Coordinates of C-alpha atoms and ligand atoms in Angstrom, one line a residue:
M1 CA -6.4 -6.8 27.0
E2 CA -8.7 -9.7 26.6
E3 CA -7.0 -13.0 25.1
K4 CA -7.6 -13.5 21.4
T5 CA -7.8 -17.1 21.2
S6 CA -9.8 -17.3 18.1
L7 CA -7.6 -15.5 15.6
D8 CA -7.4 -17.5 12.4
K9 CA -6.0 -15.4 9.8
F10 CA -6.5 -18.0 6.9
N11 CA -9.9 -19.4 7.8
N12 CA -11.5 -16.2 8.9
F13 CA -9.3 -13.6 7.5
S14 CA -12.1 -10.8 7.5
E15 CA -12.3 -11.2 11.6
W16 CA -8.7 -11.3 12.0
F17 CA -8.1 -8.2 10.1
R18 CA -10.8 -6.2 12.0
T19 CA -9.5 -7.4 15.3
V20 CA -5.9 -6.9 14.6
I21 CA -6.2 -3.3 13.2
T22 CA -8.5 -2.1 15.8
D23 CA -7.5 -3.9 18.7
I24 CA -3.7 -2.9 18.3
D25 CA -5.0 0.5 18.1
L26 CA -3.8 1.2 14.5
I27 CA -7.3 2.9 13.8
D28 CA -10.6 3.5 15.4
T29 CA -13.5 2.4 13.1
R30 CA -16.0 4.2 15.3
Y31 CA -16.1 7.5 14.1
P32 CA -19.9 8.3 12.7
I33 CA -19.2 8.8 9.1
K34 CA -19.4 5.5 7.0
G35 CA -16.1 5.0 5.2
C36 CA -14.1 7.7 7.7
Y37 CA -11.6 6.4 10.1
V38 CA -9.4 7.6 13.0
W39 CA -5.5 7.1 12.6
R40 CA -4.4 6.5 16.6
P41 CA -0.9 7.1 17.7
Y42 CA 0.3 3.7 17.1
G43 CA -1.1 3.4 13.5
F44 CA 0.1 6.9 12.7
K45 CA 3.6 6.1 13.6
L46 CA 3.3 2.9 11.4
R47 CA 1.9 5.2 8.6
K48 CA 4.7 7.8 9.0
Y49 CA 7.4 5.1 8.7
V50 CA 5.8 3.5 5.5
L51 CA 5.3 7.1 3.9
D52 CA 9.3 7.8 4.8
I53 CA 10.2 5.0 2.4
I54 CA 8.2 6.2 -0.4
R55 CA 9.3 10.0 0.1
R56 CA 12.9 8.7 -0.1
L57 CA 12.1 6.9 -3.4
L58 CA 10.5 9.6 -5.0
D59 CA 12.9 12.2 -3.7
N60 CA 16.0 10.5 -4.9
T61 CA 14.4 10.2 -8.5
G62 CA 13.7 13.9 -8.8
H63 CA 10.4 14.2 -7.7
E64 CA 9.3 17.3 -5.8
E65 CA 6.7 17.4 -3.0
V66 CA 3.9 19.9 -3.4
L67 CA 0.4 20.8 -1.9
F68 CA -2.7 21.6 -3.7
P69 CA -6.2 22.8 -2.4
L70 CA -8.7 19.9 -1.5
L71 CA -11.6 22.2 -3.3
I72 CA -11.7 22.1 -7.2
P73 CA -14.3 24.3 -8.9
E74 CA -16.8 22.3 -11.0
D75 CA -15.9 23.8 -14.4
I76 CA -12.3 22.8 -14.1
F77 CA -13.2 19.3 -12.8
S78 CA -15.3 18.9 -15.8
L79 CA -12.9 19.8 -18.4
E80 CA -11.6 16.1 -19.4
R81 CA -14.6 14.3 -20.6
E82 CA -13.6 10.7 -19.9
H83 CA -12.4 11.8 -16.3
I84 CA -15.5 13.5 -15.4
K85 CA -17.7 10.6 -16.6
G86 CA -15.7 8.1 -14.5
F87 CA -15.6 10.2 -11.2
E88 CA -19.0 12.1 -11.3
G89 CA -21.0 9.3 -9.2
E90 CA -18.0 9.2 -7.0
V91 CA -17.6 13.0 -5.8
Y92 CA -18.7 15.0 -2.8
W93 CA -20.0 18.4 -3.7
V94 CA -19.9 21.4 -1.8
T95 CA -22.7 23.6 -2.6
H96 CA -22.8 26.1 0.4
G97 CA -20.6 28.5 2.0
G98 CA -22.3 29.5 5.4
L99 CA -26.0 29.9 4.6
R100 CA -25.1 31.2 0.9
R101 CA -25.5 28.8 -2.1
L102 CA -22.2 29.0 -4.1
E103 CA -22.5 30.2 -7.7
K104 CA -20.0 27.8 -8.6
R105 CA -20.1 24.4 -6.9
L106 CA -16.9 22.8 -5.6
V107 CA -15.8 19.3 -5.6
L108 CA -13.5 17.4 -2.7
R109 CA -10.7 16.3 -4.9
P110 CA -11.2 12.5 -5.7
T111 CA -7.7 12.6 -7.1
S112 CA -5.9 15.8 -8.4
E113 CA -5.3 15.7 -11.9
T114 CA -8.0 18.6 -12.6
A115 CA -6.6 20.6 -9.6
M116 CA -2.9 20.6 -10.7
Y117 CA -3.3 20.4 -14.4
S118 CA -5.3 23.8 -14.5
M119 CA -1.9 25.2 -12.6
F120 CA 0.7 23.3 -14.8
K121 CA -1.1 25.2 -17.8
K122 CA 0.4 28.3 -16.0
W123 CA 3.6 27.1 -15.2
I124 CA 4.7 25.3 -18.7
H125 CA 5.7 27.8 -21.4
S126 CA 8.5 26.2 -23.0
H127 CA 10.3 22.8 -23.4
A128 CA 13.0 24.2 -20.7
D129 CA 10.1 24.0 -18.2
L130 CA 9.7 20.2 -18.5
P131 CA 9.7 17.7 -17.3
I132 CA 7.8 18.3 -14.2
K133 CA 7.7 15.6 -11.6
V134 CA 5.7 16.3 -8.5
Y135 CA 4.0 14.2 -6.0
Q136 CA 1.6 15.2 -2.9
I137 CA 0.4 13.0 0.1
V138 CA -2.9 14.2 1.0
N139 CA -6.5 12.9 1.9
I140 CA -9.0 12.7 -1.1
F141 CA -12.7 11.9 -0.9
R142 CA -14.5 9.3 -2.9
Y143 CA -18.3 8.4 -2.6
E144 CA -17.4 4.6 -2.8
T145 CA -20.7 2.7 -3.4
K146 CA -19.2 -0.9 -2.8
A147 CA -19.1 -1.9 0.8
T148 CA -16.4 0.2 2.8
K149 CA -13.6 -1.6 4.7
P150 CA -11.2 0.1 7.0
L151 CA -7.8 0.8 5.1
I152 CA -9.1 -1.1 2.0
R153 CA -12.1 0.5 0.6
V154 CA -12.7 4.0 2.4
R155 CA -14.6 7.4 1.5
E156 CA -11.9 9.5 3.1
I157 CA -8.5 8.1 1.5
T158 CA -6.2 9.9 4.2
T159 CA -3.0 8.5 2.8
F160 CA -3.2 9.2 -0.9
K161 CA 0.3 9.5 -2.3
E162 CA -0.2 10.8 -6.0
A163 CA 2.8 11.7 -8.3
H164 CA 2.1 13.6 -11.6
T165 CA 4.5 14.3 -14.3
V166 CA 4.6 16.3 -17.5
H167 CA 7.0 15.3 -20.7
T168 CA 7.7 16.9 -24.1
T169 CA 7.4 13.6 -25.8
A170 CA 5.5 10.3 -25.9
E171 CA 8.8 8.4 -25.3
E172 CA 9.6 10.5 -22.3
A173 CA 6.3 9.8 -20.9
E174 CA 6.9 6.0 -21.5
K175 CA 10.2 6.3 -19.8
Q176 CA 8.5 7.9 -16.8
I177 CA 6.0 5.0 -16.7
K178 CA 9.1 2.4 -16.5
E179 CA 10.5 4.6 -13.6
A180 CA 7.2 4.7 -11.6
I181 CA 7.2 0.9 -12.1
E182 CA 10.6 0.9 -10.7
I183 CA 9.7 3.0 -7.8
Y184 CA 6.8 1.0 -6.7
S185 CA 8.6 -2.3 -7.4
K186 CA 11.3 -1.2 -4.9
F187 CA 8.7 0.4 -2.4
F188 CA 6.7 -3.2 -2.1
D189 CA 10.2 -5.0 -1.9
E190 CA 11.2 -2.8 1.0
L191 CA 8.0 -3.7 2.8
G192 CA 8.0 -7.3 1.8
I193 CA 4.6 -7.3 0.0
P194 CA 4.7 -9.6 -2.9
Y195 CA 3.0 -8.3 -6.2
I196 CA 1.9 -9.2 -9.6
I197 CA 2.0 -6.2 -12.4
S198 CA -0.4 -6.2 -15.1
R199 CA -2.0 -3.9 -17.7
R200 CA -5.6 -3.4 -17.0
P201 CA -8.1 -4.1 -19.5
D202 CA -9.4 -0.9 -21.3
F203 CA -12.7 -1.4 -19.5
D204 CA -10.9 -1.1 -16.1
K205 CA -8.5 1.7 -16.8
F206 CA -8.3 5.0 -15.2
A207 CA -10.8 7.6 -16.1
G208 CA -8.9 9.8 -18.6
A209 CA -6.0 7.5 -19.3
V210 CA -4.7 5.8 -22.4
Y211 CA -3.8 2.8 -20.3
S212 CA -3.1 1.8 -16.7
I213 CA -0.8 -0.5 -15.1
A214 CA -1.5 -2.1 -11.9
F215 CA 0.2 -3.8 -8.8
D216 CA -2.0 -6.2 -7.1
T217 CA -1.2 -8.4 -3.9
L218 CA -2.9 -11.4 -2.8
M219 CA -4.7 -11.1 0.7
P220 CA -4.9 -14.4 2.9
D221 CA -8.5 -15.1 1.8
G222 CA -7.5 -15.4 -1.8
R223 CA -8.7 -11.9 -3.1
T224 CA -6.3 -9.7 -4.9
M225 CA -6.1 -6.1 -3.7
Q226 CA -4.8 -3.3 -6.1
I227 CA -2.1 -1.7 -4.1
G228 CA -1.0 0.8 -6.4
T229 CA -1.4 2.1 -10.2
V230 CA 0.6 3.8 -12.8
H231 CA -1.2 5.7 -15.7
N232 CA -0.2 6.9 -18.8
L233 CA -2.6 9.8 -19.7
G234 CA -1.1 10.6 -23.1
Q235 CA -2.1 13.9 -24.4
N236 CA -5.9 13.7 -22.9
F237 CA -5.7 16.0 -20.0
A238 CA -2.9 18.3 -21.9
K239 CA -5.6 19.0 -24.7
A240 CA -8.4 19.5 -22.1
F241 CA -6.2 21.7 -20.1
E242 CA -4.3 23.3 -23.0
I243 CA -0.8 22.3 -21.4
T244 CA 1.4 23.3 -24.3
Y245 CA 5.1 24.2 -24.5
E246 CA 7.2 25.6 -27.2
D247 CA 9.6 23.3 -28.8
I248 CA 13.2 24.1 -29.9
D249 CA 11.6 25.4 -33.4
G250 CA 9.3 27.8 -31.8
K251 CA 6.1 25.3 -32.5
H252 CA 3.4 24.9 -29.8
Q253 CA 2.9 21.2 -28.7
F254 CA 0.7 19.4 -26.4
A255 CA 2.6 17.8 -23.4
H256 CA 2.6 14.1 -22.3
Q257 CA 1.5 13.2 -18.8
T258 CA 1.6 10.4 -16.5
C259 CA 0.3 9.9 -12.9
Y260 CA 0.7 7.3 -10.2
G261 CA -0.7 6.6 -6.8
I262 CA -0.9 4.5 -3.7
S263 CA -2.9 4.8 -0.5
E264 CA -3.4 3.3 3.0
R265 CA -4.2 0.0 1.3
V266 CA -0.4 -0.6 1.4
I267 CA -0.7 -0.6 5.3
A268 CA -3.7 -3.0 5.0
A269 CA -1.3 -5.1 2.9
V270 CA 1.7 -5.2 5.4
V271 CA -0.4 -5.9 8.4
A272 CA -2.4 -8.7 6.4
I273 CA 0.5 -10.2 4.8
H274 CA 3.0 -10.5 7.6
G275 CA 0.8 -11.2 10.6
D276 CA 0.0 -14.5 12.0
N277 CA -2.4 -16.0 14.5
R278 CA -0.8 -14.3 17.3
G279 CA -1.6 -10.9 15.7
A280 CA 0.6 -8.3 13.6
I281 CA 4.3 -8.7 12.7
F282 CA 6.0 -5.5 11.8
L283 CA 9.2 -5.4 9.6
P284 CA 11.6 -3.4 11.9
T285 CA 12.0 -0.7 9.4
I286 CA 8.2 0.4 9.7
A287 CA 7.3 -1.1 13.4
P288 CA 6.2 1.9 15.7
I289 CA 8.3 0.1 18.3
Q290 CA 11.1 -2.1 17.1
V291 CA 12.4 -3.5 20.5
V292 CA 10.3 -3.8 23.8
I293 CA 12.2 -4.6 27.1
V294 CA 10.1 -6.6 29.5
P295 CA 11.7 -6.9 33.2
I296 CA 11.2 -10.3 34.8
I297 CA 10.9 -9.5 38.3
Y298 CA 11.3 -11.7 41.2
K299 CA 10.6 -10.5 44.8
G300 CA 13.8 -9.1 46.4
E301 CA 15.7 -8.5 43.1
E302 CA 13.4 -5.8 41.7
E303 CA 15.6 -3.1 41.8
K304 CA 18.6 -4.7 40.1
V305 CA 16.4 -6.0 37.2
V306 CA 14.8 -2.5 36.8
E307 CA 18.3 -0.8 36.7
A308 CA 19.5 -3.2 34.1
C309 CA 16.6 -2.7 32.2
K310 CA 16.9 0.9 32.1
K311 CA 20.5 0.7 31.2
V312 CA 19.8 -1.4 28.2
F313 CA 16.9 1.1 27.3
D314 CA 19.2 3.9 27.3
A315 CA 21.7 2.2 25.1
L316 CA 19.4 1.4 22.6
K317 CA 17.8 4.7 22.4
Y318 CA 20.9 6.4 22.2
D319 CA 21.6 4.0 19.2
G320 CA 18.3 5.5 17.4
I321 CA 16.2 2.1 18.1
R322 CA 12.8 2.7 18.8
V323 CA 12.5 1.0 22.1
F324 CA 10.0 0.8 24.9
L325 CA 10.4 -0.3 28.3
D326 CA 7.4 -2.0 29.7
E327 CA 7.1 -1.2 33.6
R328 CA 3.3 -1.9 33.9
D329 CA 2.4 -3.8 36.9
I330 CA 1.0 -6.9 35.1
S331 CA 2.6 -10.4 34.6
P332 CA 5.6 -10.8 32.1
G333 CA 3.2 -13.5 30.4
R334 CA 0.6 -10.8 29.7
K335 CA 3.3 -8.4 28.4
F336 CA 4.6 -11.0 26.0
Y337 CA 1.2 -11.6 24.8
D338 CA 0.4 -7.9 24.4
W339 CA 3.7 -7.1 22.6
E340 CA 3.3 -10.2 20.3
F341 CA -0.1 -9.1 19.4
R342 CA 1.0 -5.6 18.6
G343 CA 3.7 -6.8 16.2
V344 CA 6.9 -5.6 18.0
P345 CA 9.7 -7.6 16.1
I346 CA 12.1 -8.2 19.0
R347 CA 11.5 -8.7 22.7
I348 CA 14.2 -8.5 25.3
E349 CA 13.9 -10.1 28.6
I350 CA 15.8 -9.4 31.5
G351 CA 15.6 -11.2 34.8
P352 CA 17.9 -11.8 37.8
K353 CA 19.8 -14.5 36.1
D354 CA 20.3 -12.4 33.2
V355 CA 21.6 -9.4 35.4
A356 CA 23.9 -11.8 37.0
N357 CA 25.5 -13.0 33.7
N358 CA 25.5 -9.6 32.3
Q359 CA 23.4 -11.1 29.4
V360 CA 19.7 -10.5 27.9
T361 CA 17.3 -13.0 26.5
I362 CA 16.1 -12.0 23.0
V363 CA 12.8 -13.2 21.4
R364 CA 12.1 -12.6 17.7
R365 CA 8.5 -12.2 16.7
D366 CA 8.5 -13.7 13.4
T367 CA 9.9 -17.3 14.4
M368 CA 9.5 -16.8 18.3
E369 CA 13.2 -17.9 18.5
R370 CA 15.0 -17.5 21.8
T371 CA 18.6 -16.5 22.3
T372 CA 20.7 -14.9 24.9
C373 CA 23.8 -12.7 24.3
S374 CA 26.2 -10.6 26.3
L375 CA 25.5 -6.9 27.1
D376 CA 28.3 -6.3 24.8
E377 CA 27.2 -8.1 21.8
M378 CA 23.4 -6.9 22.1
K379 CA 23.3 -3.8 19.8
D380 CA 25.0 -6.1 17.0
V381 CA 22.9 -8.9 17.5
I382 CA 19.9 -6.6 17.3
K383 CA 20.8 -5.2 14.2
K384 CA 21.4 -8.6 12.7
L385 CA 18.2 -9.6 13.7
F386 CA 16.6 -6.7 12.0
T387 CA 17.8 -7.8 8.6
E388 CA 17.2 -11.4 9.4
I389 CA 13.7 -10.7 10.2
E390 CA 13.1 -8.4 7.3
E391 CA 14.6 -11.0 4.9
N392 CA 12.6 -13.8 6.5
L393 CA 9.0 -12.1 6.5
R394 CA 9.9 -11.0 2.7
K395 CA 10.7 -14.5 1.6
R396 CA 8.0 -16.2 3.6
A397 CA 5.4 -13.8 1.8
W398 CA 6.6 -14.3 -1.6
E399 CA 6.8 -18.3 -1.1
E400 CA 3.2 -18.0 -0.2
F401 CA 2.4 -15.8 -3.0
R402 CA 3.9 -18.0 -5.7
K403 CA 2.2 -21.1 -4.4
R404 CA -1.0 -19.5 -5.1
I405 CA -0.4 -18.5 -8.8
F406 CA -1.8 -21.4 -11.1
R407 CA -0.8 -21.2 -14.8
V408 CA -3.9 -23.1 -16.6
N409 CA -5.4 -23.2 -20.1
S410 CA -9.1 -23.8 -19.8
L411 CA -11.8 -21.6 -18.0
R412 CA -13.2 -24.6 -16.0
E413 CA -9.5 -24.4 -14.2
V414 CA -9.7 -20.5 -13.6
K415 CA -13.0 -20.9 -12.0
E416 CA -12.0 -23.5 -9.7
I417 CA -8.9 -21.5 -8.7
V418 CA -10.5 -18.3 -8.3
Q419 CA -13.9 -19.9 -6.6
N420 CA -12.2 -22.5 -4.4
R421 CA -8.4 -22.3 -4.3
R422 CA -7.7 -18.7 -3.0
G423 CA -5.4 -18.1 -6.1
I424 CA -4.5 -16.0 -9.1
A425 CA -5.1 -17.8 -12.3
L426 CA -2.9 -17.3 -15.2
I427 CA -4.4 -18.0 -18.8
P428 CA -3.7 -17.1 -22.3
W429 CA -5.6 -14.0 -23.4
C430 CA -5.7 -12.2 -26.9
E431 CA -6.0 -8.9 -25.0
N432 CA -9.3 -8.1 -26.8
D433 CA -11.7 -6.2 -24.4
E434 CA -14.7 -8.5 -25.8
C435 CA -13.0 -11.7 -24.9
G436 CA -12.0 -10.5 -21.5
L437 CA -15.4 -9.3 -20.7
K438 CA -16.6 -13.0 -21.6
I439 CA -13.8 -14.6 -19.7
R440 CA -14.9 -12.6 -16.7
E441 CA -18.5 -13.6 -16.9
E442 CA -17.7 -17.2 -17.2
V443 CA -15.3 -17.6 -14.4
E444 CA -17.0 -15.2 -12.0
G445 CA -13.7 -13.6 -11.5
E446 CA -12.0 -10.2 -12.5
V447 CA -9.7 -9.9 -15.3
L448 CA -6.8 -8.1 -13.8
G449 CA -5.1 -7.7 -16.9
V450 CA -2.4 -8.9 -19.2
V451 CA 0.9 -10.0 -16.8
L452 CA 3.9 -7.8 -17.2
S453 CA 6.0 -9.1 -14.1
K454 CA 8.9 -11.1 -15.3
G455 CA 9.4 -14.7 -13.9
I456 CA 5.7 -15.3 -12.9
A457 CA 5.0 -17.9 -15.8
D458 CA 6.5 -18.8 -19.0
V459 CA 5.0 -18.1 -22.3
T460 CA 5.8 -20.1 -25.5
G461 CA 3.8 -18.1 -28.2
N462 CA 1.8 -21.2 -29.0
E463 CA -0.9 -20.2 -26.7
V464 CA -4.5 -19.6 -27.8
C465 CA -7.2 -17.4 -26.2
P466 CA -9.9 -19.6 -24.6
I467 CA -12.8 -17.3 -26.2
C468 CA -11.6 -16.3 -29.7
K469 CA -8.9 -19.1 -30.2
K470 CA -6.4 -16.8 -31.7
Q471 CA -2.8 -17.2 -30.9
T472 CA -1.3 -15.2 -28.4
K473 CA 1.9 -14.4 -26.3
K474 CA 0.0 -13.0 -23.4
L475 CA -1.3 -14.4 -20.2
A476 CA -4.1 -12.6 -18.3
A477 CA -4.2 -12.8 -14.6
I478 CA -7.6 -13.6 -13.0
A479 CA -8.8 -13.4 -9.6
K480 CA -11.4 -12.6 -7.0
T481 CA -10.7 -8.8 -6.1
Y482 CA -11.2 -6.5 -3.2
Ligands
PR8_1 C1 -5.6 7.7 -9.4 N1 -4.5 9.7 -9.9 O1 -6.2 8.2 -8.8 P1 -6.3 5.2 -8.9 N2 -9.7 3.3 -0.4 C2 -8.3 3.1 -0.5 N3 -7.8 2.9 -1.5 C3 -8.2 3.3 -2.6 C4 -9.5 3.8 -2.9 C5 -10.3 3.7 -1.7 N4 -11.7 3.8 -1.8 N5 -9.7 3.9 -4.1 C6 -8.5 3.8 -4.8 N6 -7.5 3.4 -3.7 C7 -4.4 8.1 -10.3 C8 -3.1 8.0 -9.6 C9 -3.5 10.1 -9.1 C10 -2.5 9.3 -8.8 C11 -6.0 3.3 -4.2 O2 -5.3 6.4 -9.5 O3 -8.0 5.7 -8.9 C12 -5.6 2.0 -4.9 O4 -4.5 1.2 -4.4 O5 -5.9 4.0 -9.4 C13 -5.3 2.7 -6.1 O6 -4.4 1.8 -7.0 C14 -4.6 3.9 -5.8 O7 -5.5 4.4 -4.7 C15 -4.7 5.2 -6.7 O8 -6.0 5.4 -7.1

């Protein structure tokens, strides 16, 4: 592997990101269709461990996994007016089966509301059939017209986790929105991804939703990235799809629905946020390889060292640790460099001196600190280090994030922050669409929406919207976005 001396995450993020995700073999960007990428084995493992976390969180809160078809008939896809309006410019159409033109065109799902809800109608009869809480992790297709970017804006989203719920009352649906926010908060907390939660302005909500709540993180170049969304669909789809249930009095009522989703952007975020100029840094929980063992070989002592390495390998593997023994015929320095670049959280070095002393040398990737410990202590030391690395990465990421959030009052300051200071500006806002659009125009940044996160900034209630001068208790988050 070539030396990557020029990696500069903060000053040239785009190059850093492209180099890291391709050269550590997460994905291959050379597939000959724009916006479609290949997951390579190292990346696929990372993806799997990330998905294990969200699966656990959903399964533990009563969600059940399902799998719906990729194809949706045109008439069903068009049932909800706002939804089709929002998505028609973004769908891939299937028009032929072999040589025959299809009578009914089909779309490749850009999301599965319409596919699922046409079936929910058949599943739901009485209040006893509710709630329904299901999710699937699938690929979807969106013909994105903005520039595509691996993992961040793709046309085949390969890792779309979409959850869909159905409830009897609006209150139940509201409760579900809160649960979804809690689940995503836990998910991003486990991954050490900092986020701000906001309610999207109406002009930016999901097509067909009553309102949308989003999680945004901040990338090293100062642009925010939407990493998850939670939508309250009200009865919009229930009316379009005739999803009704018989209540206790025997009356037919329309159901209330929510949906929430994440994608491979989450993986883009963990790579971008925790990495440094040496390359990726993976949290032990999701690292494809958690511990790498590098033998330090001197002539004449090869056998002893290799034997000790194998013993350590077996012991760690036995404990369920994802461990790799690097026996390649290249210098240890080269191996160090390589595994640091690939983000392996812990390296174990074993040389003749270590063998003689019954010890190993351990280097942690996040701080590059070295320690030695006896073979007896090794497993405990590694487990403790896993926790410490995780806590350190999370703390570091949140500190960096908080430093780049600025509470201001004037649009001039907002503009300065989003244009030159790579940050998120918080400014009072009356929550009116018209004022939001004016703010957006004046500062040349996006209005993410009204901040819902607690503890990000205080409001007194005496704030005024910079456009209409009305008093407000709300703050808008504004940033350049992906
Ligand atoms: C829904 N329906 O669809 P959403 N590339 C990568 N990630 C993307 C892309 C893209 N082109 N587009 C969106 N995402 C609802 C909720 C079922 C589930 C990611 O919602 O359109 C973004 O992180 O907001 C987005 O927040 C998430 O998918 C869900 O997409």
